[in-house]
PDB file of C-alpha atoms and ligand atoms in Angstrom:
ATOM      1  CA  UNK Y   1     -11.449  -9.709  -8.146  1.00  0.00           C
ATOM      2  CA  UNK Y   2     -13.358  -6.811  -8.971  1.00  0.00           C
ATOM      3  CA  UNK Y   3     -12.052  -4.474 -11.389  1.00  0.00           C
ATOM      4  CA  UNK Y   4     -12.489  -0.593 -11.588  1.00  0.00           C
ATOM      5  CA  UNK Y   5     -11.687   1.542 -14.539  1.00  0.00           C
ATOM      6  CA  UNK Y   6     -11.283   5.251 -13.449  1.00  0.00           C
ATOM      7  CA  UNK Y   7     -10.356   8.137 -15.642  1.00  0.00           C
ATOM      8  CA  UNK Y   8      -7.461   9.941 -13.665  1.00  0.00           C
ATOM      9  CA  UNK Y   9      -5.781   9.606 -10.450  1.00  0.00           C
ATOM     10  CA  UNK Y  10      -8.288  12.070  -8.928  1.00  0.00           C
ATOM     11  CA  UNK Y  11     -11.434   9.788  -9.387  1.00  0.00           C
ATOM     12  CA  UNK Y  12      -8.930   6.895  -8.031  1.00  0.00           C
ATOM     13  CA  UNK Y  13      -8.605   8.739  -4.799  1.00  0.00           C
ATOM     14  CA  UNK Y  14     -12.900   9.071  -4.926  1.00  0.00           C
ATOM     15  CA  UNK Y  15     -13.409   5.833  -5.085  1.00  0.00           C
ATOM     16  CA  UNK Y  16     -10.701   4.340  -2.929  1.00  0.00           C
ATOM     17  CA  UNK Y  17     -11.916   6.827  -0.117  1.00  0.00           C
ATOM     18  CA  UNK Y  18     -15.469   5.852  -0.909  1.00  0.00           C
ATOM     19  CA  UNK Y  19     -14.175   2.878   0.474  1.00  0.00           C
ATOM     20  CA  UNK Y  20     -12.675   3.236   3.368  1.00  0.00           C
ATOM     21  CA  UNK Y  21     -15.518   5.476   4.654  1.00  0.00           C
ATOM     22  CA  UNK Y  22     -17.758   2.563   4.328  1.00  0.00           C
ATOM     23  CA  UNK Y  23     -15.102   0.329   6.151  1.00  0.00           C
ATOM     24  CA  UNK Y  24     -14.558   3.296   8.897  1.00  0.00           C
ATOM     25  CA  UNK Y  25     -18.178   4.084   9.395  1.00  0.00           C
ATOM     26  CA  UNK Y  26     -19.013   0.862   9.704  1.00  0.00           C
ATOM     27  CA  UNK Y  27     -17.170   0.003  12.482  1.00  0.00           C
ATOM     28  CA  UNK Y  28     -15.093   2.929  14.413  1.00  0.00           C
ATOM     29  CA  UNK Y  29     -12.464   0.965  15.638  1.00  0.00           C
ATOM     30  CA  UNK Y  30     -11.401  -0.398  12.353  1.00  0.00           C
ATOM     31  CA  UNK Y  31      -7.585  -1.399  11.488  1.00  0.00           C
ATOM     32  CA  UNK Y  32      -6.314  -0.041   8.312  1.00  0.00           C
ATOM     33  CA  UNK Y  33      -3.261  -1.431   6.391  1.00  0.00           C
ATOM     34  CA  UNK Y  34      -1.647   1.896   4.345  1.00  0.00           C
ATOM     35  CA  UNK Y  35       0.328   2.086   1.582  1.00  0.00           C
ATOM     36  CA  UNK Y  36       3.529   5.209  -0.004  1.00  0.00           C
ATOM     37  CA  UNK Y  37       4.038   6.164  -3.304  1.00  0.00           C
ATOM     38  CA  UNK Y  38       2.534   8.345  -5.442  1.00  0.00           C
ATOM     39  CA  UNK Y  39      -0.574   6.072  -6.274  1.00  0.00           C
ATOM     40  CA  UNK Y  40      -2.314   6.827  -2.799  1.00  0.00           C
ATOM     41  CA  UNK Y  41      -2.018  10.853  -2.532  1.00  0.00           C
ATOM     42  CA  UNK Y  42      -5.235  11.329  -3.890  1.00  0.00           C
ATOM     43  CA  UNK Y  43      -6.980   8.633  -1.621  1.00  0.00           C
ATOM     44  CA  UNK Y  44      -5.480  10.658   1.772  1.00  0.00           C
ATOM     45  CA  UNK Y  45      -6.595  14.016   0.049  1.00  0.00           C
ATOM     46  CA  UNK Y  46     -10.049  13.149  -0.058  1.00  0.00           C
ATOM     47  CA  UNK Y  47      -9.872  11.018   3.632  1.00  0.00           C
ATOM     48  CA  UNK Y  48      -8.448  14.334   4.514  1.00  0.00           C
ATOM     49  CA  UNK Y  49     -11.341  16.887   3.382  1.00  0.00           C
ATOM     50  CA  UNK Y  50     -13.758  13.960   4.643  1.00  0.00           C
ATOM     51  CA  UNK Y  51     -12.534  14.116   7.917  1.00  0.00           C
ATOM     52  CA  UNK Y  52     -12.932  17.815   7.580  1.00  0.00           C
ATOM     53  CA  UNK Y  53     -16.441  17.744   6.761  1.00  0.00           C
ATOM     54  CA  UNK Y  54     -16.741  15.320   9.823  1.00  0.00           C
ATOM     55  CA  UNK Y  55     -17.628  12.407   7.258  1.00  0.00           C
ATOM     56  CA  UNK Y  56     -15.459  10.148   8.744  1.00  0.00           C
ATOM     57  CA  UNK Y  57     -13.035   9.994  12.032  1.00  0.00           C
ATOM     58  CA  UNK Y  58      -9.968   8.521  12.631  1.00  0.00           C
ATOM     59  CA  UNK Y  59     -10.463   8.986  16.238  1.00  0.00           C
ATOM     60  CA  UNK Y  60     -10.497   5.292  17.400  1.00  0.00           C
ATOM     61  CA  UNK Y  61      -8.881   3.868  13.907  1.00  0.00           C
ATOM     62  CA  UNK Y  62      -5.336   2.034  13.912  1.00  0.00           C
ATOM     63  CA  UNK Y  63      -3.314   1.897  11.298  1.00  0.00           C
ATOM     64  CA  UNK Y  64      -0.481  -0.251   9.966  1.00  0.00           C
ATOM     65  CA  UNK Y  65       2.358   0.493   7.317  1.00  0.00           C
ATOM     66  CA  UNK Y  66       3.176  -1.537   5.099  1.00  0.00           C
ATOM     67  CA  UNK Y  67       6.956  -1.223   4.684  1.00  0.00           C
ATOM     68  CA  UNK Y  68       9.758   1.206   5.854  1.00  0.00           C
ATOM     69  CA  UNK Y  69      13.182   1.690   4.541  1.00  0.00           C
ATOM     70  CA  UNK Y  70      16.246   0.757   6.603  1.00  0.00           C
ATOM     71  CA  UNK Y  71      18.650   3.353   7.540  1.00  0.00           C
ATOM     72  CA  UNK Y  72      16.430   6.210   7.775  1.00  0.00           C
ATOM     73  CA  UNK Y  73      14.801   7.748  10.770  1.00  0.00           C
ATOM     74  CA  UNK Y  74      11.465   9.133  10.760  1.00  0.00           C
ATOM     75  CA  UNK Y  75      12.842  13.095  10.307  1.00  0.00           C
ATOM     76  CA  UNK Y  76      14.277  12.172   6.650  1.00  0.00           C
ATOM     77  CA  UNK Y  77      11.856  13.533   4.209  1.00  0.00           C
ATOM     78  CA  UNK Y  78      12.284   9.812   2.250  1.00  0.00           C
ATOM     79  CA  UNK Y  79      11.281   7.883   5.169  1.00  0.00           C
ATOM     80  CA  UNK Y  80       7.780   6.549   4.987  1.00  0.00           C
ATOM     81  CA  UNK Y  81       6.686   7.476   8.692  1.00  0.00           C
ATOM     82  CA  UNK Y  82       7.883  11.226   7.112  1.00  0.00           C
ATOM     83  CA  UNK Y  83       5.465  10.535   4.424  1.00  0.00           C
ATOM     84  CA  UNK Y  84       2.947   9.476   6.400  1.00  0.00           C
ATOM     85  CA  UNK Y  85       2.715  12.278   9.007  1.00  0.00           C
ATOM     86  CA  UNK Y  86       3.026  14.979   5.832  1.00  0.00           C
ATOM     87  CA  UNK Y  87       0.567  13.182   3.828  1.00  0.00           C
ATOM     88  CA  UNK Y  88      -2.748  11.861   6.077  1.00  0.00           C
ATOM     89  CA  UNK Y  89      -1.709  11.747   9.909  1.00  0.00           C
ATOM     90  CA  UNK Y  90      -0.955  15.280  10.494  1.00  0.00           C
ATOM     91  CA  UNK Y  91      -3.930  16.783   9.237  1.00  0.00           C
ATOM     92  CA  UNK Y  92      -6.966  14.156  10.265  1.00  0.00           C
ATOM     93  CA  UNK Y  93      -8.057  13.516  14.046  1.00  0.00           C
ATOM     94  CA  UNK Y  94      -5.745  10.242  14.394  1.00  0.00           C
ATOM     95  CA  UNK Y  95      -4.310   9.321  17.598  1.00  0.00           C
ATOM     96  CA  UNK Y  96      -0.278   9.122  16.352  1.00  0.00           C
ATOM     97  CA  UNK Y  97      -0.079   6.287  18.682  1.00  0.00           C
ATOM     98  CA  UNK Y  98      -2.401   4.406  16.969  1.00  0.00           C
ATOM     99  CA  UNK Y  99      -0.255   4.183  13.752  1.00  0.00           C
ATOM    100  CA  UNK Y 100       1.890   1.769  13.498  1.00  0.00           C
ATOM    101  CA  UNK Y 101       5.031   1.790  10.449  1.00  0.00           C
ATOM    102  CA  UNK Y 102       7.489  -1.018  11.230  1.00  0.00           C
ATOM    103  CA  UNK Y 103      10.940   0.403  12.089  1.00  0.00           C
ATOM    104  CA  UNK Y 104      14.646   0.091  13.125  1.00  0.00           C
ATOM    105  CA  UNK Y 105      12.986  -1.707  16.882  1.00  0.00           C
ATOM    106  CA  UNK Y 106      11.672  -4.304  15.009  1.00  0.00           C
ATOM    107  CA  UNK Y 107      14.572  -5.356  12.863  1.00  0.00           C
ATOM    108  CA  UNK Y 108      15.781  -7.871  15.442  1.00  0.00           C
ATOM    109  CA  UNK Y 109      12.447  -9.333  15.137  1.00  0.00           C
ATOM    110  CA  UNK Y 110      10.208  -7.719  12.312  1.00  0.00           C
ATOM    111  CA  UNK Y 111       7.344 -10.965  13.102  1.00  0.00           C
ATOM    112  CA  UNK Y 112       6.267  -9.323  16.282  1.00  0.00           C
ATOM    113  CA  UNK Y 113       4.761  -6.638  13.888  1.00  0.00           C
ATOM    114  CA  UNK Y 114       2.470  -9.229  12.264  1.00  0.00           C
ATOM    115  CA  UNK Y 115       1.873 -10.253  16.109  1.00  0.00           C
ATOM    116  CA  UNK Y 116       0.795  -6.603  16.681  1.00  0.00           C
ATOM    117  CA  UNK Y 117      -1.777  -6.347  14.372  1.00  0.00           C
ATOM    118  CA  UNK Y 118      -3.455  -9.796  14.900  1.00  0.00           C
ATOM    119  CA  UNK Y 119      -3.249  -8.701  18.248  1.00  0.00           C
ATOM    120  CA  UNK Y 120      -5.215  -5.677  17.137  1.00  0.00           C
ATOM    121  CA  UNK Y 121      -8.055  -8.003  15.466  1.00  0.00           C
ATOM    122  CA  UNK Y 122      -6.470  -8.301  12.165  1.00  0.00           C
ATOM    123  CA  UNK Y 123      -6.497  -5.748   9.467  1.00  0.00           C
ATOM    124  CA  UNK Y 124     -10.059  -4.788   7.816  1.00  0.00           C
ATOM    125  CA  UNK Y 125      -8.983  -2.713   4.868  1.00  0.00           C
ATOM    126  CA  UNK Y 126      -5.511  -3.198   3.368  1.00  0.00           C
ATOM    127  CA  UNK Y 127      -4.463  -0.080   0.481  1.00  0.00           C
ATOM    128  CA  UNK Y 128      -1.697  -1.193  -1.693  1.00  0.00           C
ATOM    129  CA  UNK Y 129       0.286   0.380  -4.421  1.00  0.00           C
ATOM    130  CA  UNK Y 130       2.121  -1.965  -7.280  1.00  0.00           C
ATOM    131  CA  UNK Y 131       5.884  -1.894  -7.679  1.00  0.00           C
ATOM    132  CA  UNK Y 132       6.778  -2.185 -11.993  1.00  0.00           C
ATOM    133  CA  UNK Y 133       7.723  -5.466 -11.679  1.00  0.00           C
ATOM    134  CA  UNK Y 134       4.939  -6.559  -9.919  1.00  0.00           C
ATOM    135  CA  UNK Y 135       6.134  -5.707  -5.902  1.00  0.00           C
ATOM    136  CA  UNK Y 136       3.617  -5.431  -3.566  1.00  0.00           C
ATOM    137  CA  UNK Y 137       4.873  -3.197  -0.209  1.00  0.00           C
ATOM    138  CA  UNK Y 138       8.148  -4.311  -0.863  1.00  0.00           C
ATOM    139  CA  UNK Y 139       8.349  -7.821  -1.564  1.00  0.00           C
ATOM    140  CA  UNK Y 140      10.314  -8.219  -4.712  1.00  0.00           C
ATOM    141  CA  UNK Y 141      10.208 -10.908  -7.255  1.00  0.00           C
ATOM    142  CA  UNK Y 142      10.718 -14.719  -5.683  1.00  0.00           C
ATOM    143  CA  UNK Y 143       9.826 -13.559  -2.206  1.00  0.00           C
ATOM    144  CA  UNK Y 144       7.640 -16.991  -0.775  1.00  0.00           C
ATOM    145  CA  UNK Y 145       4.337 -16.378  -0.613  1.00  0.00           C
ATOM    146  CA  UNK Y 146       4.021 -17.618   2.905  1.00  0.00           C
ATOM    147  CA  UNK Y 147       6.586 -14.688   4.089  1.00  0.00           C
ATOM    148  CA  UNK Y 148       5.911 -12.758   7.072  1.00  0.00           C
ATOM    149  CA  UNK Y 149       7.072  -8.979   7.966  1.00  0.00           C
ATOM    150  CA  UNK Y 150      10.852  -9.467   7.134  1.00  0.00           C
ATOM    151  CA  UNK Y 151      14.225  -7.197   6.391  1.00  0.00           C
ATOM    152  CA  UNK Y 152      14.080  -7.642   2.218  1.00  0.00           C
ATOM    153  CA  UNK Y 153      17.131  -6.444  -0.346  1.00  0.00           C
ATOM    154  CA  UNK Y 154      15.452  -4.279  -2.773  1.00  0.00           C
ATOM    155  CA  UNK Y 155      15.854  -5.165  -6.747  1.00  0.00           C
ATOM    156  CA  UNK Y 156      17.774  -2.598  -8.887  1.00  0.00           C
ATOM    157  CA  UNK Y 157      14.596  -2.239 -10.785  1.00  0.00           C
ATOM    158  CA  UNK Y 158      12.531  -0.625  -7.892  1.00  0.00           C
ATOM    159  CA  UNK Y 159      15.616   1.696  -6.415  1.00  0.00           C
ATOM    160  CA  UNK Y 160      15.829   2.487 -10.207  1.00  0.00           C
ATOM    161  CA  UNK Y 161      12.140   3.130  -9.944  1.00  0.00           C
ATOM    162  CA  UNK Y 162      12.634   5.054  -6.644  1.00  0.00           C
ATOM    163  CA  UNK Y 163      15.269   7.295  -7.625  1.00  0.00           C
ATOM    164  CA  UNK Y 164      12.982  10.266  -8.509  1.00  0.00           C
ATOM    165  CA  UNK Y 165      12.077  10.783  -4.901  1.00  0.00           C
ATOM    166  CA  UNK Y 166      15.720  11.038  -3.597  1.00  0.00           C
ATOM    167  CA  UNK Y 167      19.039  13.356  -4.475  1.00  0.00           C
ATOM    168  CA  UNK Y 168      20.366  10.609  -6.618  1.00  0.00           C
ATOM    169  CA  UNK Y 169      20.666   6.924  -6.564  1.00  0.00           C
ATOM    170  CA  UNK Y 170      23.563   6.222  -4.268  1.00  0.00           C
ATOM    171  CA  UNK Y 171      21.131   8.105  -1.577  1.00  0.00           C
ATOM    172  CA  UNK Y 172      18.569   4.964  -2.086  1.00  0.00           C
ATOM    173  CA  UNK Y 173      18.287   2.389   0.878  1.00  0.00           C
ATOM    174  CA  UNK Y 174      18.989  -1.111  -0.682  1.00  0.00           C
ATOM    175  CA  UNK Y 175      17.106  -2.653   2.186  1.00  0.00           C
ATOM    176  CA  UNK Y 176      13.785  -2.134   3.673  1.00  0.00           C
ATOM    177  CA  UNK Y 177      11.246  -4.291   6.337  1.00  0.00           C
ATOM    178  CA  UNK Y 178       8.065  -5.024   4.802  1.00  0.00           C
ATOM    179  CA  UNK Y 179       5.156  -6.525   5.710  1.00  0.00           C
ATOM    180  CA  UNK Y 180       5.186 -10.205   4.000  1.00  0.00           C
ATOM    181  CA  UNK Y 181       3.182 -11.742   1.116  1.00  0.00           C
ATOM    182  CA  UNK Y 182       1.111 -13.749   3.830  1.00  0.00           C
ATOM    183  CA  UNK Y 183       0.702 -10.673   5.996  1.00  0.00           C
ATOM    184  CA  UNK Y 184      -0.946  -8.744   3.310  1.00  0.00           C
ATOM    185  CA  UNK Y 185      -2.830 -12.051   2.426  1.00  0.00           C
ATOM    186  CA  UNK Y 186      -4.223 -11.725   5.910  1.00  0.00           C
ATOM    187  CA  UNK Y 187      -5.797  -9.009   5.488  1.00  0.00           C
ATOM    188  CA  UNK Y 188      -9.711  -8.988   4.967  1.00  0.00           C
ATOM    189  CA  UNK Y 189     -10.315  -6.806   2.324  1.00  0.00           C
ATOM    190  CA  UNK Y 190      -7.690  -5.275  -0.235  1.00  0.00           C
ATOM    191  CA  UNK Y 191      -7.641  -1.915  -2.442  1.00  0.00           C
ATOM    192  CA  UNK Y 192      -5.137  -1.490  -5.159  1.00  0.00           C
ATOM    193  CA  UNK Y 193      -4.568   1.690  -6.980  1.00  0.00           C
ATOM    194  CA  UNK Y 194      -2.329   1.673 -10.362  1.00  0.00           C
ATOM    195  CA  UNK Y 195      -2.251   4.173 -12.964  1.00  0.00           C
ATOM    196  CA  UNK Y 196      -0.180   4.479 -15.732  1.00  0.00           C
ATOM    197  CA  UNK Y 197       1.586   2.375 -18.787  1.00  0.00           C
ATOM    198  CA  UNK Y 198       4.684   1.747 -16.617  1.00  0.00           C
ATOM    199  CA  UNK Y 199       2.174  -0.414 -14.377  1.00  0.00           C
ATOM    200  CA  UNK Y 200       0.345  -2.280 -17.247  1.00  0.00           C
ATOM    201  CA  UNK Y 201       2.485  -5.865 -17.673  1.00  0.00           C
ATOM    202  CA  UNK Y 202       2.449  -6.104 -13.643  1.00  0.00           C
ATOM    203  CA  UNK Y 203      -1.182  -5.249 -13.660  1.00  0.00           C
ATOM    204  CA  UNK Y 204      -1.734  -8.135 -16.168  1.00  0.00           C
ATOM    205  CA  UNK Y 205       0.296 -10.685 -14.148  1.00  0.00           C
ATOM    206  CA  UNK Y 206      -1.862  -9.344 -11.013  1.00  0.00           C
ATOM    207  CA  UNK Y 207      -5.436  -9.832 -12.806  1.00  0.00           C
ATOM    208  CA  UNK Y 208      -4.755 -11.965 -15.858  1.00  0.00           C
ATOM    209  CA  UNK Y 209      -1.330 -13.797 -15.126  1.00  0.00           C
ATOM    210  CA  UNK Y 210      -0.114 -17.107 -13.956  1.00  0.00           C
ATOM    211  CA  UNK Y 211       0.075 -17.052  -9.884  1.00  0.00           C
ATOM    212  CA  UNK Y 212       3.523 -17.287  -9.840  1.00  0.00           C
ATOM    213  CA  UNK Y 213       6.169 -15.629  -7.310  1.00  0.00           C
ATOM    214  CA  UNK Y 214       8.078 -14.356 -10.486  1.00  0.00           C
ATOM    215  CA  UNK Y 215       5.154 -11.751 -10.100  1.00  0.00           C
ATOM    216  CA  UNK Y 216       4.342 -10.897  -6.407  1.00  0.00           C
ATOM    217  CA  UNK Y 217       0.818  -9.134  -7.056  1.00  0.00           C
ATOM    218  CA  UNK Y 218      -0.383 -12.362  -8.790  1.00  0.00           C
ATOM    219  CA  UNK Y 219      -0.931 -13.761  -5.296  1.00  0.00           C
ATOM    220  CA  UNK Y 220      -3.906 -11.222  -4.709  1.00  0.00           C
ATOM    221  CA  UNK Y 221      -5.818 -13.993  -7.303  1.00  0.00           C
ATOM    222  CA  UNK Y 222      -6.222 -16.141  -4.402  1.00  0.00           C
ATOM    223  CA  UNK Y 223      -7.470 -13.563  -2.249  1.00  0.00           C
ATOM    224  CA  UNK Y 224     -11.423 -13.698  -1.844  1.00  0.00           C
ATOM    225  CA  UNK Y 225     -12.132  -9.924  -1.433  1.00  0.00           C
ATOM    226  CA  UNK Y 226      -9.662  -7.699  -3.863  1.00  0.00           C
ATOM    227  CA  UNK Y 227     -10.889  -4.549  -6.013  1.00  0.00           C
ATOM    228  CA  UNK Y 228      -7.714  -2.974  -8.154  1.00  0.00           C
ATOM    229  CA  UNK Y 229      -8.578   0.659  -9.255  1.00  0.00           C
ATOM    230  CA  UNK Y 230      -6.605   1.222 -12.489  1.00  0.00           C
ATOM    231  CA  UNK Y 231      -6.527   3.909 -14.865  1.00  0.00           C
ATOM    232  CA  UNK Y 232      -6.352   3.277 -19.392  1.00  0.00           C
ATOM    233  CA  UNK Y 233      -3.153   2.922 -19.345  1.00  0.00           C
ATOM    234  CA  UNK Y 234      -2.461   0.560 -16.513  1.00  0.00           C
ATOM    235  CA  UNK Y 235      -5.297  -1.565 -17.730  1.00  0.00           C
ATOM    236  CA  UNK Y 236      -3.827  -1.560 -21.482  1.00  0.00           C
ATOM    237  CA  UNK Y 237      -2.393  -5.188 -21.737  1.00  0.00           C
ATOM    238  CA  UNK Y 238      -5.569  -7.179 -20.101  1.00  0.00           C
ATOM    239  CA  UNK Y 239      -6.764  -8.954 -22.430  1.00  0.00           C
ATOM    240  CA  UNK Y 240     -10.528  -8.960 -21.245  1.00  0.00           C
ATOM    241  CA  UNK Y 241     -12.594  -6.174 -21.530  1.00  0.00           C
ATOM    242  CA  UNK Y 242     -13.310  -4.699 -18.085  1.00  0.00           C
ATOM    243  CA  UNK Y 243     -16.518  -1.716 -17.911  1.00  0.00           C
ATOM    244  CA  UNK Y 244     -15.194   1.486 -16.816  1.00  0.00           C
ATOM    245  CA  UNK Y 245     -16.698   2.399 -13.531  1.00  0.00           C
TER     246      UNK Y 245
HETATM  247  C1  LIG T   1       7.319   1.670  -3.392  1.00  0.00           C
HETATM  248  C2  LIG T   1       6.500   1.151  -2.217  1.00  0.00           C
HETATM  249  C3  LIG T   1       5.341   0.317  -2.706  1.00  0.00           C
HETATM  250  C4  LIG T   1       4.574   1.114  -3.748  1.00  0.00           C
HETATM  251  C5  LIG T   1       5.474   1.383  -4.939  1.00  0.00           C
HETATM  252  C6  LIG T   1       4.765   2.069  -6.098  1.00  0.00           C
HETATM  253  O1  LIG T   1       8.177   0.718  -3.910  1.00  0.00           O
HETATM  254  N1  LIG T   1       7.252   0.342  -1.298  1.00  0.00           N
HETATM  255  O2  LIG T   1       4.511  -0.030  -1.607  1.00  0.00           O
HETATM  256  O3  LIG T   1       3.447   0.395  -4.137  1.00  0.00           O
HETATM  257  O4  LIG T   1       6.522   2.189  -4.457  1.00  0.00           O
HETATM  258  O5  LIG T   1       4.852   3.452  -6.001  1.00  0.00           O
HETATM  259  P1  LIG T   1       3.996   4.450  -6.848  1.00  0.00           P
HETATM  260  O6  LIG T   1       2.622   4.413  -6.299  1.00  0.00           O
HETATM  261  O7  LIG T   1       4.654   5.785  -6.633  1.00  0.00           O
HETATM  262  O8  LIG T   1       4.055   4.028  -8.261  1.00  0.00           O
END
């Protein structure tokens, strides 16, 4: 697991784009696993003004989500295909049919979406966010780590934790689809981005911790090819010293 110290979110969005670049130039038909929240922004913004500069295209690129809430279509501002289009789609060269978020057709049977994407060649580069308690896309505490895309309950913790981005609470989905532990496992290459204290105690269990399912990210330990971007404060409670970038 490599581990990068960055400064501010800004410098997380460098690096992580840095990244991808290399994945998307090297091969143009690359599949790309995304990620919501607010950890990514910065990564899209600079894909974005790369794409601008004609660094990069997204021309012949797929992309999957990682996880969707249930109950909301894609023109609620909350939804993550919403997010999506607002925050990267909409404003690079992307084909929209080329990006994939699971959804309400694939409740009945949310493994076809894992079907899709090894169908697709499997995906090269997957970008992942970190839930407080240790959720990666949204696969809570206990979830097994051999799970495939599934319908999940969300823990009051994380609709706690997602209450900023909505009205109030009682307006937060309780369920969502997400991509499984195993799905994300899958993946060939992964790129975490953390930053702040509220992250740190997951961020130990993720790079220092016991593997255990109490703590989802701790999986990522068994994964050959993982770099985690945190900032200070996320990195606060390793115990190892780690170089800044
Ligand atoms: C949600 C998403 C996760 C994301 C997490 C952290 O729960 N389902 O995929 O990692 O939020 O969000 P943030 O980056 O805003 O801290």
């Amino acid at each position: 697991m490599k581990i990068i110290k960055v400064k501010n979110n800004l410098e997380a969005g460098q690096y992580a784009a840095a990244m991808i670049k290399k994945v998307i130039n090297a091969n143009p038909k690359s599949v790309l696993g995304l990620a919501t929240g607010s950890s990514p922004v910065t990564t899209y913004q600079t894909l974005i003004l790369m794409n601008q500069a004609n660094e990069i295209s997204f021309k012949t690129i797929t992309t999957f989500n990682l996880d969707e809430y249930l109950g909301l279509d894609s023109a609620n501002e909350q939804s993550y295909r919403y997010f999506m289009n607002n925050q990267l789609f909409n404003h690079v060269d992307i084909d929209l049919n080329n990006t994939f978020i699971p959804d309400n057709e694939d409740v009945l049977n949310p493994h076809k979406y894992d079907d899709l994407i090894a169908k697709k060649g499997g995906i090269d580069l997957q970008l992942l966010g970190l839930g407080i308690n240790g959720h990666i896309g949204f696969n809570e505490p206990g979830t097994s780590f051999e799970s495939l895309t599934s319908i999940v309950d969300l823990t009051e913790s994380t609709i706690e934790a997602n209450t900023r981005f909505f009205a109030d609470k009682s307006q937060v989905p309780t369920k969502a689809i997400s991509m499984g532990l195993k799905s994300i496992m899958n993946a060939k290459q992964i790129l975490l981005i953390a930053k702040g204290e509220n992250k740190a105690e997951a961020i130990f269990h993720l790079v220092e911790g016991k593997i255990t399912s109490k703590w989802p990210c701790s999986i990522l330990q068994n994964h050959a090819n993982v770099t985690v971007i945190i900032d200070e404060a996320a990195a606060s409670k390793l115990q190892e010293n780690y170089d800044s970038k």
